[in-house]
Tab-separated table of C-alpha atoms and ligand atoms in Angstrom:
chain	number	residue	atom	x	y	z
A	4	MET	CA	-24.886	12.994	-23.826
A	5	SER	CA	-22.122	14.538	-21.722
A	6	ARG	CA	-19.413	12.127	-20.553
A	7	LYS	CA	-19.420	11.341	-16.829
A	8	PRO	CA	-16.008	11.051	-15.292
A	9	SER	CA	-15.430	7.782	-13.471
A	10	ILE	CA	-13.676	7.483	-10.103
A	11	GLY	CA	-12.750	3.837	-9.446
A	12	ALA	CA	-14.811	2.304	-6.670
A	13	MET	CA	-15.735	5.596	-5.006
A	14	SER	CA	-19.465	6.158	-4.741
A	15	ALA	CA	-21.426	8.251	-7.213
A	16	ALA	CA	-22.549	10.455	-4.296
A	17	CYS	CA	-18.957	11.185	-3.280
A	18	HIS	CA	-18.032	11.821	-6.880
A	19	ALA	CA	-20.937	14.173	-7.372
A	20	GLY	CA	-20.015	16.085	-4.224
A	21	ILE	CA	-16.396	16.663	-5.248
A	22	ALA	CA	-17.360	19.240	-7.892
A	23	ALA	CA	-18.985	21.494	-5.292
A	24	PHE	CA	-16.381	20.779	-2.601
A	25	GLU	CA	-13.554	21.640	-4.998
A	26	GLN	CA	-14.749	25.262	-5.136
A	27	SER	CA	-13.535	25.683	-1.542
A	28	GLN	CA	-10.002	24.448	-2.289
A	29	ASP	CA	-7.170	26.510	-3.784
A	30	ASN	CA	-4.644	23.694	-3.836
A	31	PRO	CA	-4.615	20.044	-4.948
A	32	PHE	CA	-6.205	17.535	-2.599
A	33	PHE	CA	-6.826	13.837	-2.035
A	34	VAL	CA	-10.321	12.569	-1.210
A	35	TYR	CA	-10.911	9.201	0.464
A	36	ASP	CA	-14.428	7.776	0.365
A	37	LEU	CA	-14.605	6.173	3.815
A	38	ASP	CA	-18.227	5.067	3.413
A	39	SER	CA	-17.338	2.892	0.416
A	40	LEU	CA	-14.010	1.854	1.965
A	41	SER	CA	-15.822	0.606	5.044
A	42	GLU	CA	-18.194	-1.525	2.940
A	43	HIS	CA	-15.266	-2.888	0.939
A	44	ILE	CA	-13.303	-3.910	4.042
A	45	ALA	CA	-16.408	-5.536	5.528
A	46	SER	CA	-16.758	-7.564	2.306
A	47	LEU	CA	-13.198	-8.945	2.697
A	48	ALA	CA	-13.895	-10.631	6.058
A	49	ASN	CA	-13.167	-14.330	5.749
A	50	ASP	CA	-12.893	-17.064	8.384
A	51	ASP	CA	-9.842	-18.628	6.751
A	52	ILE	CA	-7.650	-15.541	6.529
A	53	LYS	CA	-6.408	-13.085	9.101
A	54	LEU	CA	-6.095	-9.661	7.493
A	55	TRP	CA	-3.585	-6.959	8.326
A	56	PHE	CA	-3.584	-3.519	6.753
A	57	ALA	CA	-0.152	-2.530	5.411
A	58	VAL	CA	-0.161	0.975	6.904
A	59	LYS	CA	2.440	2.231	4.406
A	60	ALA	CA	-0.327	2.248	1.777
A	61	ASN	CA	-2.202	5.032	3.580
A	62	PRO	CA	-1.443	6.055	7.167
A	63	LEU	CA	-4.136	8.753	7.463
A	64	SER	CA	-5.782	8.602	10.905
A	65	LYS	CA	-9.328	8.371	9.514
A	66	VAL	CA	-8.353	5.543	7.176
A	67	ILE	CA	-6.824	3.586	10.065
A	68	GLN	CA	-9.937	4.230	12.195
A	69	THR	CA	-12.204	3.010	9.392
A	70	LEU	CA	-10.211	-0.205	8.972
A	71	ASP	CA	-10.015	-0.707	12.726
A	72	GLN	CA	-13.807	-0.497	12.966
A	73	GLN	CA	-14.004	-3.285	10.389
A	74	GLY	CA	-11.700	-5.540	12.408
A	75	MET	CA	-8.488	-5.217	10.377
A	76	ASN	CA	-5.149	-5.708	12.135
A	77	PHE	CA	-2.155	-3.506	11.307
A	78	ASP	CA	1.199	-4.184	9.672
A	79	VAL	CA	3.644	-1.369	10.465
A	80	ALA	CA	7.151	-0.886	9.125
A	81	SER	CA	8.424	2.061	11.183
A	82	LEU	CA	8.051	3.721	14.566
A	83	GLY	CA	6.087	6.511	12.876
A	84	GLU	CA	3.523	4.039	11.547
A	85	LEU	CA	3.313	2.283	14.910
A	86	GLU	CA	2.715	5.516	16.816
A	87	GLN	CA	0.085	6.586	14.299
A	88	VAL	CA	-1.795	3.275	14.671
A	89	LEU	CA	-1.602	3.340	18.486
A	90	ALA	CA	-2.776	6.970	18.493
A	91	GLN	CA	-6.014	5.752	16.873
A	92	GLY	CA	-6.687	3.531	19.902
A	93	VAL	CA	-5.569	0.254	18.305
A	94	SER	CA	-4.033	-2.250	20.736
A	95	ALA	CA	-0.340	-3.082	20.140
A	96	LYS	CA	-1.418	-6.733	20.267
A	97	ARG	CA	-3.072	-6.188	16.876
A	98	VAL	CA	0.138	-4.892	15.328
A	99	LEU	CA	2.682	-6.781	13.254
A	100	ASN	CA	6.122	-5.328	12.484
A	101	THR	CA	7.635	-6.005	9.043
A	102	GLY	CA	10.514	-4.299	7.247
A	103	PRO	CA	14.190	-4.756	6.483
A	104	ALA	CA	15.483	-1.944	8.759
A	105	LYS	CA	14.912	-2.658	12.438
A	106	SER	CA	17.410	-0.764	14.564
A	107	ILE	CA	18.066	-1.651	18.214
A	108	LYS	CA	16.325	1.594	19.197
A	109	GLN	CA	13.272	0.745	17.112
A	110	ILE	CA	12.957	-2.842	18.357
A	111	LYS	CA	13.258	-1.652	21.963
A	112	ARG	CA	10.535	0.936	21.457
A	113	PHE	CA	8.262	-1.600	19.754
A	114	ILE	CA	8.668	-4.016	22.663
A	115	GLU	CA	8.128	-1.212	25.209
A	116	LEU	CA	4.936	-0.209	23.400
A	117	GLY	CA	3.661	-3.800	23.590
A	118	VAL	CA	4.165	-5.142	20.050
A	119	ASN	CA	4.456	-8.900	20.213
A	120	THR	CA	4.573	-10.035	16.584
A	121	PHE	CA	7.600	-9.508	14.354
A	122	VAL	CA	8.490	-10.561	10.828
A	123	VAL	CA	12.231	-11.108	10.972
A	124	GLU	CA	14.168	-10.310	7.813
A	125	SER	CA	17.766	-11.213	8.724
A	126	ILE	CA	19.818	-13.202	11.197
A	127	ASN	CA	20.927	-9.929	12.844
A	128	GLN	CA	17.268	-9.005	13.406
A	129	LEU	CA	16.603	-12.418	14.931
A	130	GLU	CA	19.598	-12.063	17.267
A	131	LEU	CA	18.589	-8.545	18.310
A	132	ILE	CA	14.943	-9.373	18.945
A	133	ASN	CA	15.969	-12.473	20.867
A	134	GLN	CA	18.462	-10.508	23.003
A	135	LEU	CA	16.080	-7.599	23.701
A	136	SER	CA	13.207	-9.981	24.458
A	137	GLY	CA	15.401	-11.542	27.133
A	138	GLU	CA	16.134	-8.108	28.593
A	139	PHE	CA	12.453	-7.104	28.580
A	140	ASN	CA	11.293	-10.534	29.717
A	141	VAL	CA	8.879	-11.022	26.804
A	142	THR	CA	8.464	-13.863	24.304
A	143	PRO	CA	7.337	-12.372	20.990
A	144	GLU	CA	5.900	-14.405	18.136
A	145	ILE	CA	8.192	-14.471	15.132
A	146	LEU	CA	7.750	-15.168	11.436
A	147	LEU	CA	10.917	-15.644	9.381
A	148	ARG	CA	10.722	-13.824	6.050
A	149	VAL	CA	11.763	-16.042	3.170
A	150	GLN	CA	12.883	-15.013	-0.315
A	151	LEU	CA	12.456	-17.759	-2.900
A	152	ARG	CA	13.263	-17.965	-6.610
A	153	PHE	CA	10.559	-19.306	-8.919
A	154	GLU	CA	10.578	-20.541	-12.487
A	155	GLN	CA	7.296	-18.792	-13.257
A	156	GLY	CA	8.159	-15.591	-11.411
A	157	ASP	CA	9.462	-12.458	-13.106
A	158	ASN	CA	10.897	-9.255	-11.687
A	159	ASN	CA	8.725	-6.673	-10.002
A	160	PRO	CA	8.965	-3.576	-7.768
A	161	LEU	CA	8.802	-5.924	-4.773
A	162	GLY	CA	11.796	-7.817	-6.145
A	163	GLY	CA	10.217	-10.866	-7.796
A	164	ASN	CA	13.087	-13.231	-8.453
A	165	SER	CA	15.827	-10.636	-8.008
A	166	LEU	CA	18.001	-10.074	-4.949
A	167	THR	CA	16.315	-7.802	-2.375
A	168	PRO	CA	16.822	-6.889	1.295
A	169	PHE	CA	13.464	-8.508	2.128
A	170	GLY	CA	14.136	-11.690	4.090
A	171	LEU	CA	16.597	-14.472	3.299
A	172	GLY	CA	16.709	-17.529	1.053
A	173	SER	CA	15.902	-20.974	2.487
A	174	GLN	CA	19.539	-21.940	2.381
A	175	GLU	CA	20.533	-18.922	4.474
A	176	TRP	CA	17.775	-19.554	7.030
A	177	SER	CA	18.672	-23.244	7.302
A	178	GLN	CA	22.087	-22.254	8.740
A	179	ILE	CA	20.480	-21.152	12.034
A	180	LYS	CA	19.577	-23.273	15.066
A	181	LEU	CA	16.307	-22.159	16.665
A	182	ALA	CA	17.534	-23.431	20.017
A	183	ASP	CA	19.934	-20.443	19.989
A	184	TYR	CA	16.927	-18.091	20.087
A	185	ALA	CA	15.108	-19.283	23.169
A	186	ASN	CA	13.508	-15.915	24.019
A	187	VAL	CA	11.338	-15.862	20.900
A	188	ASN	CA	8.623	-18.158	19.619
A	189	VAL	CA	9.006	-18.889	15.904
A	190	ILE	CA	5.469	-19.657	14.751
A	191	GLY	CA	5.668	-19.238	11.008
A	192	LEU	CA	7.062	-17.952	7.760
A	193	HIS	CA	6.440	-14.832	5.721
A	194	ILE	CA	6.883	-14.473	1.987
A	195	PHE	CA	6.019	-11.592	-0.330
A	196	GLN	CA	7.824	-10.860	-3.590
A	197	TRP	CA	5.289	-9.613	-6.155
A	198	GLY	CA	3.343	-6.340	-6.053
A	199	ASN	CA	0.242	-5.189	-7.939
A	200	MET	CA	-0.568	-8.618	-9.372
A	201	LEU	CA	-3.687	-8.650	-11.545
A	202	ASP	CA	-3.482	-12.203	-12.817
A	203	GLY	CA	-5.304	-14.232	-10.167
A	204	GLU	CA	-4.263	-17.585	-11.659
A	205	LYS	CA	-0.589	-16.631	-11.639
A	206	LEU	CA	-0.815	-15.339	-8.101
A	207	ILE	CA	-2.466	-18.559	-6.934
A	208	SER	CA	0.084	-20.695	-8.772
A	209	LEU	CA	2.942	-18.713	-7.165
A	210	TRP	CA	1.367	-19.191	-3.727
A	211	GLN	CA	0.929	-22.904	-4.390
A	212	ALA	CA	4.547	-23.196	-5.516
A	213	MET	CA	5.648	-21.703	-2.197
A	214	ILE	CA	4.120	-24.394	-0.002
A	215	ALA	CA	6.646	-27.204	-0.597
A	216	PRO	CA	9.836	-25.143	-0.099
A	217	LEU	CA	8.343	-23.383	2.925
A	218	THR	CA	7.148	-26.529	4.676
A	219	GLU	CA	10.566	-28.106	3.939
A	220	LEU	CA	12.286	-25.116	5.522
A	221	ALA	CA	10.094	-25.287	8.638
A	222	ASP	CA	10.800	-29.042	8.882
A	223	SER	CA	14.531	-28.547	8.503
A	224	LEU	CA	14.523	-25.870	11.205
A	225	GLY	CA	12.429	-28.158	13.393
A	226	PHE	CA	9.424	-25.962	14.132
A	227	GLU	CA	5.737	-26.407	13.443
A	228	LEU	CA	4.539	-24.141	10.639
A	229	GLN	CA	1.500	-22.716	12.412
A	230	VAL	CA	1.253	-19.460	10.469
A	231	LEU	CA	1.987	-18.557	6.884
A	232	ASP	CA	1.905	-14.868	5.944
A	233	LEU	CA	1.682	-14.309	2.193
A	234	GLY	CA	2.098	-10.520	2.387
A	235	GLY	CA	0.239	-8.263	-0.032
A	236	GLY	CA	0.629	-7.975	-3.770
A	237	LEU	CA	-3.021	-7.987	-4.805
A	238	GLY	CA	-3.399	-5.489	-7.627
A	239	ILE	CA	-6.056	-3.021	-8.674
A	240	PRO	CA	-6.768	-1.916	-12.244
A	241	TYR	CA	-4.987	1.275	-13.304
A	242	ALA	CA	-5.550	1.027	-17.059
A	243	LYS	CA	-8.619	0.410	-19.204
A	244	GLY	CA	-8.927	-3.319	-19.796
A	245	ASP	CA	-6.933	-4.248	-16.672
A	246	ASN	CA	-8.295	-7.271	-14.883
A	247	SER	CA	-9.905	-6.983	-11.436
A	248	LEU	CA	-9.033	-9.801	-9.052
A	249	SER	CA	-11.832	-11.947	-7.677
A	250	TRP	CA	-11.601	-11.989	-3.879
A	251	HIS	CA	-13.807	-15.060	-3.830
A	252	GLU	CA	-11.438	-17.034	-6.094
A	253	LEU	CA	-8.374	-15.915	-4.187
A	254	THR	CA	-9.818	-16.757	-0.791
A	255	SER	CA	-11.029	-20.174	-2.001
A	256	ALA	CA	-7.486	-20.929	-3.185
A	257	LEU	CA	-6.035	-19.632	0.080
A	258	ALA	CA	-8.410	-21.780	2.131
A	259	GLN	CA	-7.169	-24.780	0.170
A	260	ILE	CA	-3.524	-23.799	0.745
A	261	LYS	CA	-4.277	-23.451	4.444
A	262	ARG	CA	-5.665	-26.992	4.572
A	263	GLN	CA	-2.921	-28.447	2.377
A	264	ALA	CA	-0.112	-26.966	4.476
A	265	ASN	CA	-1.979	-27.847	7.675
A	266	LEU	CA	-1.733	-24.264	8.955
A	267	ASN	CA	-3.449	-22.888	12.019
A	268	GLU	CA	-3.577	-19.434	10.464
A	269	LEU	CA	-3.064	-17.865	7.070
A	270	TRP	CA	-2.277	-14.149	7.060
A	271	MET	CA	-2.289	-11.458	4.402
A	272	GLU	CA	-1.127	-7.841	4.721
A	273	LEU	CA	-3.155	-5.853	2.241
A	274	GLY	CA	-2.203	-2.347	1.176
A	275	ARG	CA	-3.200	-1.432	-2.359
A	276	TYR	CA	-6.120	-3.875	-2.563
A	277	ALA	CA	-7.514	-2.621	0.746
A	278	VAL	CA	-7.559	1.118	0.058
A	279	GLY	CA	-6.291	1.886	-3.458
A	280	GLU	CA	-9.669	2.163	-5.160
A	281	TYR	CA	-11.192	4.389	-2.504
A	282	GLY	CA	-9.198	7.578	-3.045
A	283	CYS	CA	-8.720	10.136	-5.776
A	284	TYR	CA	-6.461	13.145	-6.302
A	285	VAL	CA	-7.740	16.440	-7.669
A	286	SER	CA	-5.495	19.074	-9.252
A	287	LYS	CA	-6.125	22.195	-11.308
A	288	VAL	CA	-4.794	22.902	-14.790
A	289	VAL	CA	-2.494	25.949	-14.681
A	290	ASP	CA	-1.370	25.957	-18.320
A	291	VAL	CA	-2.381	24.495	-21.671
A	292	LYS	CA	-0.065	24.676	-24.659
A	293	GLN	CA	0.744	23.258	-28.057
A	294	ASN	CA	4.352	22.313	-28.689
A	295	TYR	CA	5.673	20.461	-31.754
A	296	GLN	CA	2.066	19.683	-32.777
A	297	GLN	CA	1.254	18.060	-29.437
A	298	SER	CA	-0.996	19.249	-26.620
A	299	LEU	CA	0.376	19.694	-23.122
A	300	LEU	CA	-1.282	20.412	-19.803
A	301	VAL	CA	0.642	21.681	-16.802
A	302	LEU	CA	-1.028	21.000	-13.449
A	303	GLN	CA	-0.687	22.575	-10.040
A	304	GLY	CA	0.467	19.235	-8.607
A	305	GLY	CA	2.266	16.305	-10.237
A	306	ILE	CA	4.757	13.749	-8.992
A	307	ASN	CA	5.391	15.979	-5.971
A	308	HIS	CA	1.978	14.684	-4.837
A	309	LEU	CA	1.645	11.415	-6.766
A	310	LEU	CA	4.942	9.688	-7.437
A	311	ARG	CA	3.783	6.384	-8.841
A	312	PRO	CA	3.698	7.334	-12.573
A	313	ALA	CA	7.382	8.329	-12.396
A	314	ILE	CA	8.338	5.004	-10.823
A	315	THR	CA	6.180	2.669	-12.870
A	316	GLU	CA	5.545	4.714	-16.032
A	317	GLN	CA	1.904	3.776	-15.505
A	318	PRO	CA	-0.571	6.670	-15.304
A	319	PHE	CA	-3.519	6.882	-12.957
A	320	PRO	CA	-6.893	6.952	-14.745
A	321	VAL	CA	-7.935	10.559	-15.232
A	322	SER	CA	-11.105	12.488	-15.955
A	323	LEU	CA	-12.173	16.102	-16.176
A	324	LEU	CA	-14.097	17.114	-13.060
A	325	ARG	CA	-16.772	19.021	-14.984
A	326	ALA	CA	-18.895	17.281	-17.612
A	327	SER	CA	-17.948	17.969	-21.217
A	328	ASN	CA	-19.362	17.069	-24.619
A	329	ALA	CA	-16.094	17.793	-26.421
A	330	PRO	CA	-14.413	14.888	-28.220
A	331	ALA	CA	-11.497	13.271	-26.410
A	332	GLN	CA	-7.942	13.997	-27.441
A	333	SER	CA	-4.552	13.070	-26.114
A	334	PHE	CA	-2.672	15.409	-23.748
A	335	HIS	CA	0.780	15.121	-22.215
A	336	VAL	CA	-0.038	15.846	-18.575
A	337	HIS	CA	2.795	17.383	-16.538
A	338	GLY	CA	3.194	18.624	-12.984
A	339	PRO	CA	4.959	21.771	-11.738
A	340	LEU	CA	8.481	20.391	-11.124
A	341	CYS	CA	11.488	21.376	-13.244
A	342	THR	CA	12.166	17.835	-14.390
A	343	SER	CA	10.712	15.926	-17.323
A	344	LEU	CA	10.131	13.076	-14.841
A	345	ASP	CA	7.187	15.100	-13.570
A	346	LYS	CA	4.706	13.599	-15.997
A	347	LEU	CA	1.426	12.000	-14.954
A	348	GLY	CA	0.955	10.407	-18.368
A	349	GLU	CA	-0.208	10.851	-21.921
A	350	LEU	CA	-3.912	10.842	-21.283
A	351	ALA	CA	-7.206	11.204	-23.139
A	352	LEU	CA	-9.306	14.166	-21.980
A	353	PRO	CA	-12.038	16.285	-23.557
A	354	SER	CA	-10.431	18.652	-26.077
A	355	ASP	CA	-11.958	21.727	-24.388
A	356	VAL	CA	-9.990	21.284	-21.146
A	357	CYS	CA	-8.705	24.713	-20.162
A	358	VAL	CA	-6.802	26.663	-17.515
A	359	GLY	CA	-8.713	26.566	-14.214
A	360	ASP	CA	-10.311	23.177	-14.906
A	361	SER	CA	-9.719	20.411	-12.383
A	362	LEU	CA	-8.626	16.895	-13.241
A	363	VAL	CA	-9.525	13.918	-11.082
A	364	PHE	CA	-7.052	11.016	-10.882
A	365	SER	CA	-8.692	7.865	-9.546
A	366	GLN	CA	-7.231	4.752	-7.832
A	367	CYS	CA	-5.125	7.045	-5.598
A	368	GLY	CA	-6.152	5.729	-2.176
A	369	ALA	CA	-2.902	3.779	-1.765
A	370	TYR	CA	0.694	4.948	-2.119
A	371	GLY	CA	-0.342	8.564	-2.718
A	372	PHE	CA	0.343	11.339	-0.221
A	373	THR	CA	3.133	9.659	1.790
A	374	GLU	CA	4.878	8.046	-1.184
A	375	ALA	CA	5.372	11.334	-3.034
A	376	MET	CA	8.235	13.860	-3.087
A	377	PRO	CA	6.322	16.938	-1.870
A	378	PHE	CA	9.226	19.199	-0.905
A	379	PHE	CA	10.978	19.532	-4.264
A	380	LEU	CA	10.457	23.073	-5.588
A	381	CYS	CA	8.681	24.156	-2.414
A	382	HIS	CA	5.091	23.939	-3.525
A	383	GLU	CA	2.138	23.594	-1.147
A	384	LEU	CA	1.437	20.184	0.342
A	385	PRO	CA	-1.866	18.754	-0.892
A	386	ALA	CA	-4.831	18.532	1.468
A	387	GLU	CA	-6.283	15.187	2.560
A	388	VAL	CA	-10.061	15.087	2.721
A	389	VAL	CA	-12.417	12.319	3.793
A	390	TYR	CA	-15.968	11.674	2.669
A	391	GLN	CA	-17.849	10.028	5.515
A	392	HIS	CA	-21.569	9.750	6.271
A	393	GLY	CA	-22.179	11.849	3.178
A	394	GLU	CA	-19.998	14.805	4.322
A	395	PHE	CA	-16.587	16.090	3.270
A	396	GLU	CA	-14.075	16.841	6.026
A	397	VAL	CA	-10.596	18.271	5.543
A	398	VAL	CA	-8.410	16.138	7.812
A	399	ARG	CA	-5.129	17.630	6.646
A	400	PRO	CA	-5.370	21.154	5.244
A	401	SER	CA	-2.996	22.111	2.457
A	402	VAL	CA	-0.021	24.015	3.866
A	403	PRO	CA	2.496	26.345	2.158
A	404	ALA	CA	6.229	25.655	1.921
A	405	SER	CA	6.866	28.060	4.801
A	406	SER	CA	5.417	25.354	7.092
A	407	TYR	CA	8.270	22.952	6.294
A	408	LEU	CA	11.198	25.187	5.293
A	409	PHE	CA	13.775	26.169	7.905
B	18	PLP	C1	5.835	-6.418	4.110
B	18	PLP	C2	4.758	-5.847	3.274
B	18	PLP	N1	3.499	-6.294	3.421
B	18	PLP	C3	2.473	-5.794	2.707
B	18	PLP	C4	2.682	-4.787	1.774
B	18	PLP	C5	1.500	-4.273	1.014
B	18	PLP	O1	1.549	-4.628	-0.287
B	18	PLP	P1	0.334	-4.317	-1.269
B	18	PLP	O2	0.120	-2.872	-1.257
B	18	PLP	O3	0.822	-4.861	-2.555
B	18	PLP	O4	-0.850	-5.069	-0.737
B	18	PLP	C6	3.976	-4.301	1.550
B	18	PLP	C7	4.231	-3.294	0.541
B	18	PLP	O5	5.324	-2.912	0.203
B	18	PLP	C8	5.045	-4.837	2.330
B	18	PLP	O6	6.293	-4.385	2.182
């Protein structure tokens, strides 16, 4: 029997359609299965948790619209993300602003555009937001971002136990007097230090370990901890044998944390877990060679379109777009850049893969297009395509380097 490629949580219908759709594309492209994404987001709805979509994971208009239709709120970390969300018709009242770099200009613009909820990551940010709120005669809701150190925590791209620019330690926050910031309403705390967690028990135990130090901090600052925002960090499987988190188990634990800490609201800002499994990236093979007894493939697109393997050394799952009966063998899969960093992994593919074939990388719905380094070597930008109501639509056509070179 010929092997069927697998594409994460994307539907079989979308997968089947990609082979025909690919014939119309000369350059690499991303596909997002909005029909399945919509069902997934609907399945996350939970009375105990308010969900925000971390827009950095995938700011494509159609993705934002799909999440908006399912009632998600939006966590933005730049003016660009804010304007993109507002352009989709989302109210600024459903936007939360996180991020360690909030310039005066940016805060002003956010307030002017009606954003009323800010995660504050430093004392300077608190002072600025307080001062500008006075000038604009608004009283935004504020969460102070806290950075804790845990015995059971290790290091991680989000910082883990190491020093990061995300928030401040409890000791640093306890130096402030909230009475000095009368133009803002501090309603809660934010904490988020671990990304792509796949061990549900560890994640829950880290969350539980946060409650005591966070409630102590709120007490010492003298405000009622109405809201706790636990950020993102929920992982998706990238490798065979990786665990998949159980949303039911996580939300049961979160509901308990909410009761235990006597919170009015518990928030999460999901990025990867919201959209990661609903996108794939398709790129053609432009060369196949043997070198020092090993097999190499060179693709049209590599880390210029999908940076994650270079940062994490973890490949995306891959399959050959066409069916093949050939036995699997290992290939070193490279992109087109003149750096050995441009490697998408050492991956098993049918041995008959050849020039002109297309490879499909799954789990690429989050941290794909906008996380990459597309300008290096002046290749084409990849297209972004959505699959919705059973049809493919090119939302962003692939463009040549002449469109961005001056
Ligand atoms: C403040 C904040 N919230 C949420 C997220 C989303 O994280 P994830 O994709 O792990 O859900 C990020 C990611 O960097 C973040 O910085």
